[in-house]
CSV table of C-alpha atoms in Angstrom, one decimal:
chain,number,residue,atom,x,y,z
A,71,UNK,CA,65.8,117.9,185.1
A,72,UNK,CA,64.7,121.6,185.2
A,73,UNK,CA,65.0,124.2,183.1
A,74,UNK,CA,68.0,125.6,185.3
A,75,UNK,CA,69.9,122.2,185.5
A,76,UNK,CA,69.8,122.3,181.7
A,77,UNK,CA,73.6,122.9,180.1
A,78,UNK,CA,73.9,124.1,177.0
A,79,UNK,CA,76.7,121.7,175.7
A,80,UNK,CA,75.3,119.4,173.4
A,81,UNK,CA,73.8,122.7,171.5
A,82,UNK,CA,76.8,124.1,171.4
A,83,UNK,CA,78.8,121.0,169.9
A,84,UNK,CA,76.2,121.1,167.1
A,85,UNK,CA,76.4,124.6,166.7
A,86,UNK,CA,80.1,124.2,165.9
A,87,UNK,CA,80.3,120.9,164.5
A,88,UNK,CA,81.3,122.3,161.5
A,89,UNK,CA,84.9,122.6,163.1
A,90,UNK,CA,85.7,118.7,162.8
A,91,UNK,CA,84.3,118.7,159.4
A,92,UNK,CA,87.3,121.5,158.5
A,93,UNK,CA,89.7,119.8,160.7
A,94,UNK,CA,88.9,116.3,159.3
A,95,UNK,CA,88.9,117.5,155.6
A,96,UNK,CA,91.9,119.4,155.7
A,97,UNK,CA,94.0,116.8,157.8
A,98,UNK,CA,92.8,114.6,154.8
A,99,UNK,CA,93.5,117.0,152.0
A,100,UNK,CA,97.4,116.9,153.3
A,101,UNK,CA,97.1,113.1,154.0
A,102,UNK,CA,98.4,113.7,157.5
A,103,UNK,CA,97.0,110.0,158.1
A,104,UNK,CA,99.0,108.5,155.3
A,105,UNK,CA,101.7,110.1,156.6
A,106,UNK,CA,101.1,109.1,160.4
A,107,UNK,CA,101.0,105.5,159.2
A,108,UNK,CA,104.2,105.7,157.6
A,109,UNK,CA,106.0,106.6,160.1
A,110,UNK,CA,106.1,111.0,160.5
A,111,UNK,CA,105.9,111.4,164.6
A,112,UNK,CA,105.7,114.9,165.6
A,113,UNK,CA,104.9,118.2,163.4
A,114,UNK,CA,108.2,118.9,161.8
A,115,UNK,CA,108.2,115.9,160.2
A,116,UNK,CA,104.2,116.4,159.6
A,117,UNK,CA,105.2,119.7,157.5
A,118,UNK,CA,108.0,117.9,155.8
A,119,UNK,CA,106.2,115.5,154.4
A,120,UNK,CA,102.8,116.9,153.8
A,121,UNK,CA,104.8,120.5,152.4
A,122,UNK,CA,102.8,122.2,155.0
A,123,UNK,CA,104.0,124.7,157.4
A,124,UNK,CA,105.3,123.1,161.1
A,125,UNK,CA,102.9,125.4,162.7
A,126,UNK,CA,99.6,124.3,160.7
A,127,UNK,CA,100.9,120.5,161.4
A,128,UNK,CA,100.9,121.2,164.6
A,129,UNK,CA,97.2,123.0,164.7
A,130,UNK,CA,95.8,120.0,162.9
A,131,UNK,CA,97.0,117.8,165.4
A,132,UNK,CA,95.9,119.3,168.4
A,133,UNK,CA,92.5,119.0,166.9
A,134,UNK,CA,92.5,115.7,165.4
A,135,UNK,CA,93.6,114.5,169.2
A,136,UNK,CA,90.8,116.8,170.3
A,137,UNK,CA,88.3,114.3,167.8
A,138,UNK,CA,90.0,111.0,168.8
A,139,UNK,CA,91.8,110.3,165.8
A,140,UNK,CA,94.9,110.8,166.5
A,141,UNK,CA,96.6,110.2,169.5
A,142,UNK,CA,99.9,110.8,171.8
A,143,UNK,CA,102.3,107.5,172.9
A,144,UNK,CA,105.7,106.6,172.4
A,145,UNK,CA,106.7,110.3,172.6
A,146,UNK,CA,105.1,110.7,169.7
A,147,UNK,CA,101.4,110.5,167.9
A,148,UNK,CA,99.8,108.5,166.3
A,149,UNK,CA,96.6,107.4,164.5
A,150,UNK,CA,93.9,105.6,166.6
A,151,UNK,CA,92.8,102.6,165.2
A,152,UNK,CA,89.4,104.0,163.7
A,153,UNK,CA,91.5,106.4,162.0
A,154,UNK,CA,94.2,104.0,160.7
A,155,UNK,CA,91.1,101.4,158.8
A,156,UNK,CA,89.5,104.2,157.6
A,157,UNK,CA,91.8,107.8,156.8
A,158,UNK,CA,94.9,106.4,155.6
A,159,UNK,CA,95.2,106.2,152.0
A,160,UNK,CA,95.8,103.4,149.5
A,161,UNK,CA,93.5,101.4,152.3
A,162,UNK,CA,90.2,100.3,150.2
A,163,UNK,CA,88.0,101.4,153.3
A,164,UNK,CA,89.5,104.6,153.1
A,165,UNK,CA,87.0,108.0,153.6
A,166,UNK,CA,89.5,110.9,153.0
A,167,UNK,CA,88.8,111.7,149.9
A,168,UNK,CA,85.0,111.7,151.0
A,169,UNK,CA,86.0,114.1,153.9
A,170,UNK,CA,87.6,116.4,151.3
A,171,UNK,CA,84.0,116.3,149.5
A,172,UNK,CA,81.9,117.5,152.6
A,173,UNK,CA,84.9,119.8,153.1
A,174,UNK,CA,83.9,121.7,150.0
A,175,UNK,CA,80.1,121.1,150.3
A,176,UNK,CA,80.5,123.7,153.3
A,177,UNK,CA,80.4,126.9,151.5
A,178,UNK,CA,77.1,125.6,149.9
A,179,UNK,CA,75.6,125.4,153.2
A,180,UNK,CA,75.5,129.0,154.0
A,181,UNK,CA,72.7,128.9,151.4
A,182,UNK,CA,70.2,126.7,153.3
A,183,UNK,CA,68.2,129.7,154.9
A,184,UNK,CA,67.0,131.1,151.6
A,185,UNK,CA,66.9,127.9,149.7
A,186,UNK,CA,64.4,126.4,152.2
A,187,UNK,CA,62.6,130.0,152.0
A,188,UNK,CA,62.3,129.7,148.5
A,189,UNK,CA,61.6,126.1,147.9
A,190,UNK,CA,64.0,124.7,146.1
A,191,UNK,CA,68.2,125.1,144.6
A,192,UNK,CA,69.0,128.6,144.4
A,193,UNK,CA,70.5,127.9,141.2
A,194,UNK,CA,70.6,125.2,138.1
A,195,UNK,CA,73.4,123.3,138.9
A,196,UNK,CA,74.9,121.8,135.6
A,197,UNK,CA,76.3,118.7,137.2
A,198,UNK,CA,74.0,116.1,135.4
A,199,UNK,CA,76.5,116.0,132.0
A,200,UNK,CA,78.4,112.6,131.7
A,201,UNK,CA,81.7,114.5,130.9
A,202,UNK,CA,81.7,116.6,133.8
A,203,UNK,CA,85.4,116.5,135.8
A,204,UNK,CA,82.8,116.9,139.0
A,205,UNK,CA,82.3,112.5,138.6
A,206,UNK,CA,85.9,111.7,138.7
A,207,UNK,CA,86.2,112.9,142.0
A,208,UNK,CA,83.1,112.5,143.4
A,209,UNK,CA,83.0,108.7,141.9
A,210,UNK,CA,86.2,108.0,143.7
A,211,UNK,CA,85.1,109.4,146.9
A,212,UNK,CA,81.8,107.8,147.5
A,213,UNK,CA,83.4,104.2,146.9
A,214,UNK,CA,84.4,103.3,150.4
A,215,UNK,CA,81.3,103.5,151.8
A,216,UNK,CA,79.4,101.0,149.7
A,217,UNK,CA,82.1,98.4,150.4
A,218,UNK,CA,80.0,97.7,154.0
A,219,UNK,CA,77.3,97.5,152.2
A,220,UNK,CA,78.5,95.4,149.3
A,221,UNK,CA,80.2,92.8,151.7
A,222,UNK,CA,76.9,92.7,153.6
A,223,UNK,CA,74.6,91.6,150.2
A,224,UNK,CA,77.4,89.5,149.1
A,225,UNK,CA,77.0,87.5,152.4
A,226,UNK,CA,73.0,87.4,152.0
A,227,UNK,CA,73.3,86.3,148.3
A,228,UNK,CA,76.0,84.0,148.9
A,229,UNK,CA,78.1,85.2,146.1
A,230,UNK,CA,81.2,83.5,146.8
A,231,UNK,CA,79.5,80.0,146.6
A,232,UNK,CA,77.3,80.4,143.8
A,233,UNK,CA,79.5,79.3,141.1
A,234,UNK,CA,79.4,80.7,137.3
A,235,UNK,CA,77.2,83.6,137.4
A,236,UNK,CA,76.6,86.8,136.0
A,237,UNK,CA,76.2,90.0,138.0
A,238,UNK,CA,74.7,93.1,136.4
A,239,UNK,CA,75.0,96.9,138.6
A,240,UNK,CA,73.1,99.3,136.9
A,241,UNK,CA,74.5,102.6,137.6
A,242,UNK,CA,77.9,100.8,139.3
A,243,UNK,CA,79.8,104.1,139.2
A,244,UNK,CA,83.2,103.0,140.5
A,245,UNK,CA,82.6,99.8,140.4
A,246,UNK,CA,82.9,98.8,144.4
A,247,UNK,CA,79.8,96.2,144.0
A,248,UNK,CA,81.3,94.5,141.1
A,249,UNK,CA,85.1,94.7,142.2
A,250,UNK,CA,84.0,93.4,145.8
A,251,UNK,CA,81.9,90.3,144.4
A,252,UNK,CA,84.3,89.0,142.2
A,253,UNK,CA,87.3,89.0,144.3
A,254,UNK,CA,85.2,86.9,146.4
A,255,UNK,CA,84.0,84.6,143.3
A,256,UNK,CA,86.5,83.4,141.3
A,257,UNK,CA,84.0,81.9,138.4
A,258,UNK,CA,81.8,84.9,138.5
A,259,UNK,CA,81.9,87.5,135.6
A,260,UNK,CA,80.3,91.3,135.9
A,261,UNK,CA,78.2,93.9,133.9
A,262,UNK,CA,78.3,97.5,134.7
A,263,UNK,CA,75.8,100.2,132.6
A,264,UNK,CA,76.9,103.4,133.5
A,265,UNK,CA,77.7,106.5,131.5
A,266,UNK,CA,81.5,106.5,129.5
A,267,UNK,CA,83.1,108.5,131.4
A,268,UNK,CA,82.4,107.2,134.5
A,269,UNK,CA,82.5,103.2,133.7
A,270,UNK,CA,86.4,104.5,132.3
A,271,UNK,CA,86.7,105.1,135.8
A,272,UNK,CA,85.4,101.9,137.1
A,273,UNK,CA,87.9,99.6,134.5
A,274,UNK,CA,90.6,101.6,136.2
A,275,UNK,CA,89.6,101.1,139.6
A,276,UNK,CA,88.4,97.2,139.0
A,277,UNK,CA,91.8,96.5,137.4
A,278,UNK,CA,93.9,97.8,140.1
A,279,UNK,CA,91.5,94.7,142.4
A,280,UNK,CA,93.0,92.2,140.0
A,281,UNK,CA,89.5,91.2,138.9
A,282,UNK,CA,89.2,92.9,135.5
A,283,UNK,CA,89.1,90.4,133.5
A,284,UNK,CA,86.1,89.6,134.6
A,285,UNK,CA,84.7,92.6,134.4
A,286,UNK,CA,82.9,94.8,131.2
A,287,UNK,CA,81.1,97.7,130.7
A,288,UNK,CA,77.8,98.9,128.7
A,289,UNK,CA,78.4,102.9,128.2
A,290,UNK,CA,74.4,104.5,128.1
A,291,UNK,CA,71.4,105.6,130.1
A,292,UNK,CA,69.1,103.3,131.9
A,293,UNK,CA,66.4,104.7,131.2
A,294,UNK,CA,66.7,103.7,127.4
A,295,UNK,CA,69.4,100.4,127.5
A,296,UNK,CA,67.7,97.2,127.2
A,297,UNK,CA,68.9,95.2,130.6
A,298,UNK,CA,67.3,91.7,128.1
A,299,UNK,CA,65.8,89.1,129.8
A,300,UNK,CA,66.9,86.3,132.1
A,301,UNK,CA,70.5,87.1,130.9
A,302,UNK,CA,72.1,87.2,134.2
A,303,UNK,CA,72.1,85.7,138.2
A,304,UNK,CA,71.8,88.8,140.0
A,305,UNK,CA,70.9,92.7,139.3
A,306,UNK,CA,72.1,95.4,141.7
A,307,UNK,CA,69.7,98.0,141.5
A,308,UNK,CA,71.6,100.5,144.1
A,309,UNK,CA,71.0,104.4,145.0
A,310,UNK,CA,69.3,104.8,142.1
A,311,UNK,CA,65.2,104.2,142.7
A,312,UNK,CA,65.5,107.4,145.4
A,313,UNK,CA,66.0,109.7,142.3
A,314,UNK,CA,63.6,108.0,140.7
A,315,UNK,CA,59.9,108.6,140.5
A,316,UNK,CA,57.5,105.5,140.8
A,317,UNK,CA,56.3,105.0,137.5
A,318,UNK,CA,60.4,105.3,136.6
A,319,UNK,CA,61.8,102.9,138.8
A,320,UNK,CA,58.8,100.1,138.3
A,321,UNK,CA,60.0,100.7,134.4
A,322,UNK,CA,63.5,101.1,134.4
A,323,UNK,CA,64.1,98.3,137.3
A,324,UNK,CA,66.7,95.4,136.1
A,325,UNK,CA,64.5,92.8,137.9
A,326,UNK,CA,63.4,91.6,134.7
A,327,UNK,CA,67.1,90.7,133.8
A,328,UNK,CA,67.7,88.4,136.2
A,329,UNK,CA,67.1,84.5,135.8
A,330,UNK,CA,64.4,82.5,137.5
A,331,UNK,CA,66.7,80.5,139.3
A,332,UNK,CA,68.4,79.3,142.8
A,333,UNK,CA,71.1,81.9,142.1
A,334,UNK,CA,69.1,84.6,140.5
A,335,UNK,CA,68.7,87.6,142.6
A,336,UNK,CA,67.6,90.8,142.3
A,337,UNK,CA,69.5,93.4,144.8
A,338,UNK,CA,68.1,97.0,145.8
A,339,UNK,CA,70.4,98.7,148.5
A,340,UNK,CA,68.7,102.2,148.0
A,341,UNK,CA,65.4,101.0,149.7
A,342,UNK,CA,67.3,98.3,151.9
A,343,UNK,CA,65.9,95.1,151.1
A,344,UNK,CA,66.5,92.3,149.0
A,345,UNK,CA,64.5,90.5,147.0
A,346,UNK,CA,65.0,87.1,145.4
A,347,UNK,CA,63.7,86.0,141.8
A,348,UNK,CA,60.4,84.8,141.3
A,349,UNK,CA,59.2,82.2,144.0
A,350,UNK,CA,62.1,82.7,146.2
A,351,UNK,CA,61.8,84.3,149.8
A,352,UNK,CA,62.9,87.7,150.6
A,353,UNK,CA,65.7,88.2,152.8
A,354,UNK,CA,66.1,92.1,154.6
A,355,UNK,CA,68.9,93.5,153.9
A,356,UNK,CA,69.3,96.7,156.0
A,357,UNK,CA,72.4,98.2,155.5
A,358,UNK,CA,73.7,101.7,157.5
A,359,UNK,CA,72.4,104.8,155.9
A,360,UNK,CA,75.8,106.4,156.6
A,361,UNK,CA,76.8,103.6,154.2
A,362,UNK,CA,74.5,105.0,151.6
A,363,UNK,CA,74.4,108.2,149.5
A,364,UNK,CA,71.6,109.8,148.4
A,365,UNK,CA,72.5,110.8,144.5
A,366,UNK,CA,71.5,114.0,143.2
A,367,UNK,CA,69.3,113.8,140.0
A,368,UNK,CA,65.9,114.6,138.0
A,369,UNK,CA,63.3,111.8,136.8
A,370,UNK,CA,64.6,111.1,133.1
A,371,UNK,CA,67.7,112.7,133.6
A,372,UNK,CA,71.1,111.7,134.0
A,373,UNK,CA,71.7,107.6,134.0
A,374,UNK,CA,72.9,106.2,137.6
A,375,UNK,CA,75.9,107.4,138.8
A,376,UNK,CA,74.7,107.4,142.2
A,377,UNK,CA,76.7,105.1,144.3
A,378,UNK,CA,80.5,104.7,144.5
């Protein structure tokens, strides 16, 4: 192909990919999914129900038909079937509140051309406090995407069959890892070391999975807690050694917790791989990196909450 048969469409569509970011996020803000699957057909009933006007209901269609999430049958529309798993509220795969996130990441953007000039944040963002309201949302929002992930180790660790064990997730923010594994093990029981504020929000979410019982937290910093020795079957180690520097993570990893035994296991989904406890065999596990979400934080700073 020469430089004359050359179209410029694939430039253009990233040039203005920005557009189904704003379409997606505010479609999700007004849970026009939700509200798709329950039954609203056209836009009128889209405004009704979302308290939007009938005109931007109708906007927000066109382009969400324009992305292929929504489409028109029945003399009506309707969510596609990617849509419906994944925008539609209540649904534990759900990403809308994730697409709300990026939604207001895109002012921050803008900034790129001088922060790349000057080498670094153009500002000290003050988002590394435990009781900042910035977790609750972002805690919430980043959960879906680990549940891929989560089924994928549970599968590799055979978690449902192992029996009585004990789990711990360093840095479990929501909770997904811990949630996900016990609903499929009955017998197991689960340790999550997080900050307060954020494992207050993991009780909450792991109780609504009926598995809460099962489930308790130690509030503090892993830098400094004490993981013990041997005390537990596996460790998840997730999204956390990527904000870490080397000489952190070889110190602060929970391998040591785990027990030196068929079902002990040591779990790392930041660097994709698995490894087993002492004398086992590694088994890869590669999850997506759109699964994964690379956590903002300092060496020595704030304690995990980098993974949903």
């Amino acid at each position: 192909m020469t430089a004359d048969e050359l179209a410029p469409d694939r430039i253009m569509r990233l040039i203005n990919g920005y557009w189904a970011t704003g379409i997606l996020g505010a479609a999700a803000s007004h849970a026009l999914f939700t509200h798709l699957e329950a039954g609203a057909r056209d836009a009128d009933q889209l405004a009704e129900r979302a308290g939007i006007s009938a005109r931007g209901a109708q906007t927000l269609l066109d382009g969400l038909v324009s992305l292929g999430l929504v489409e028109v049958g029945d003399g009506g529309y309707r969510n596609t079937i990617e849509a419906a798993t994944f925008l539609v509220e209540g649904k534990p795969t759900c990403l809308s509140s994730f697409a709300q996130l990026k939604l207001a990441h895109m002012g921050a953007v803008s900034t790129l051309p001088e922060t790349v000039r000057v080498g670094g944040p153009l500002t000290d963002a003050t988002v590394e406090v435990a009781d900042n309201p910035h977790w609750e949302k972002l805690v919430q929002a980043i959960a879906a995407q680990s549940v891929p992930v989560a089924t994928t180790a549970a599968e590799l660790l055979r978690v449902a069959e192992a029996g009585e064990i004990s789990i711990l997730d360093v840095g479990g923010g929501s909770g997904i890892y811990s949630a996900t594994w016990l609903s499929l093990n009955p017998a197991a029981r689960a340790t999550q070391l997080d900050w307060g504020p954020i494992n207050a929000i993991a009780r909450r979410l792991v109780a609504e999975r009926g598995v809460g019982d099962r489930f308790t937290c130690v509030d503090g910093d892993f830098h400094t807690t004490d993981f013990g020795t041997a005390v537990h079957d596996i460790a998840v180690y997730s999204h956390i050694a990527h904000q870490e520097g080397r000489r952190t993570t070889s110190r602060s990893s929970p391998r040591s917790a785990a027990r030196s035994s068929p079902a002990a296991r040591s779990s790392s989904a930041t660097s994709s791989w698995t490894t087993t406890a002492p004398g086992r065999p590694s088994r890869c596990c590669s999850p997506p990196r759109c699964c994964s979400r690379a956590g903002r934080g300092r060496p020595g700073g704030r304690p995990t909450t980098t993974r949903g």
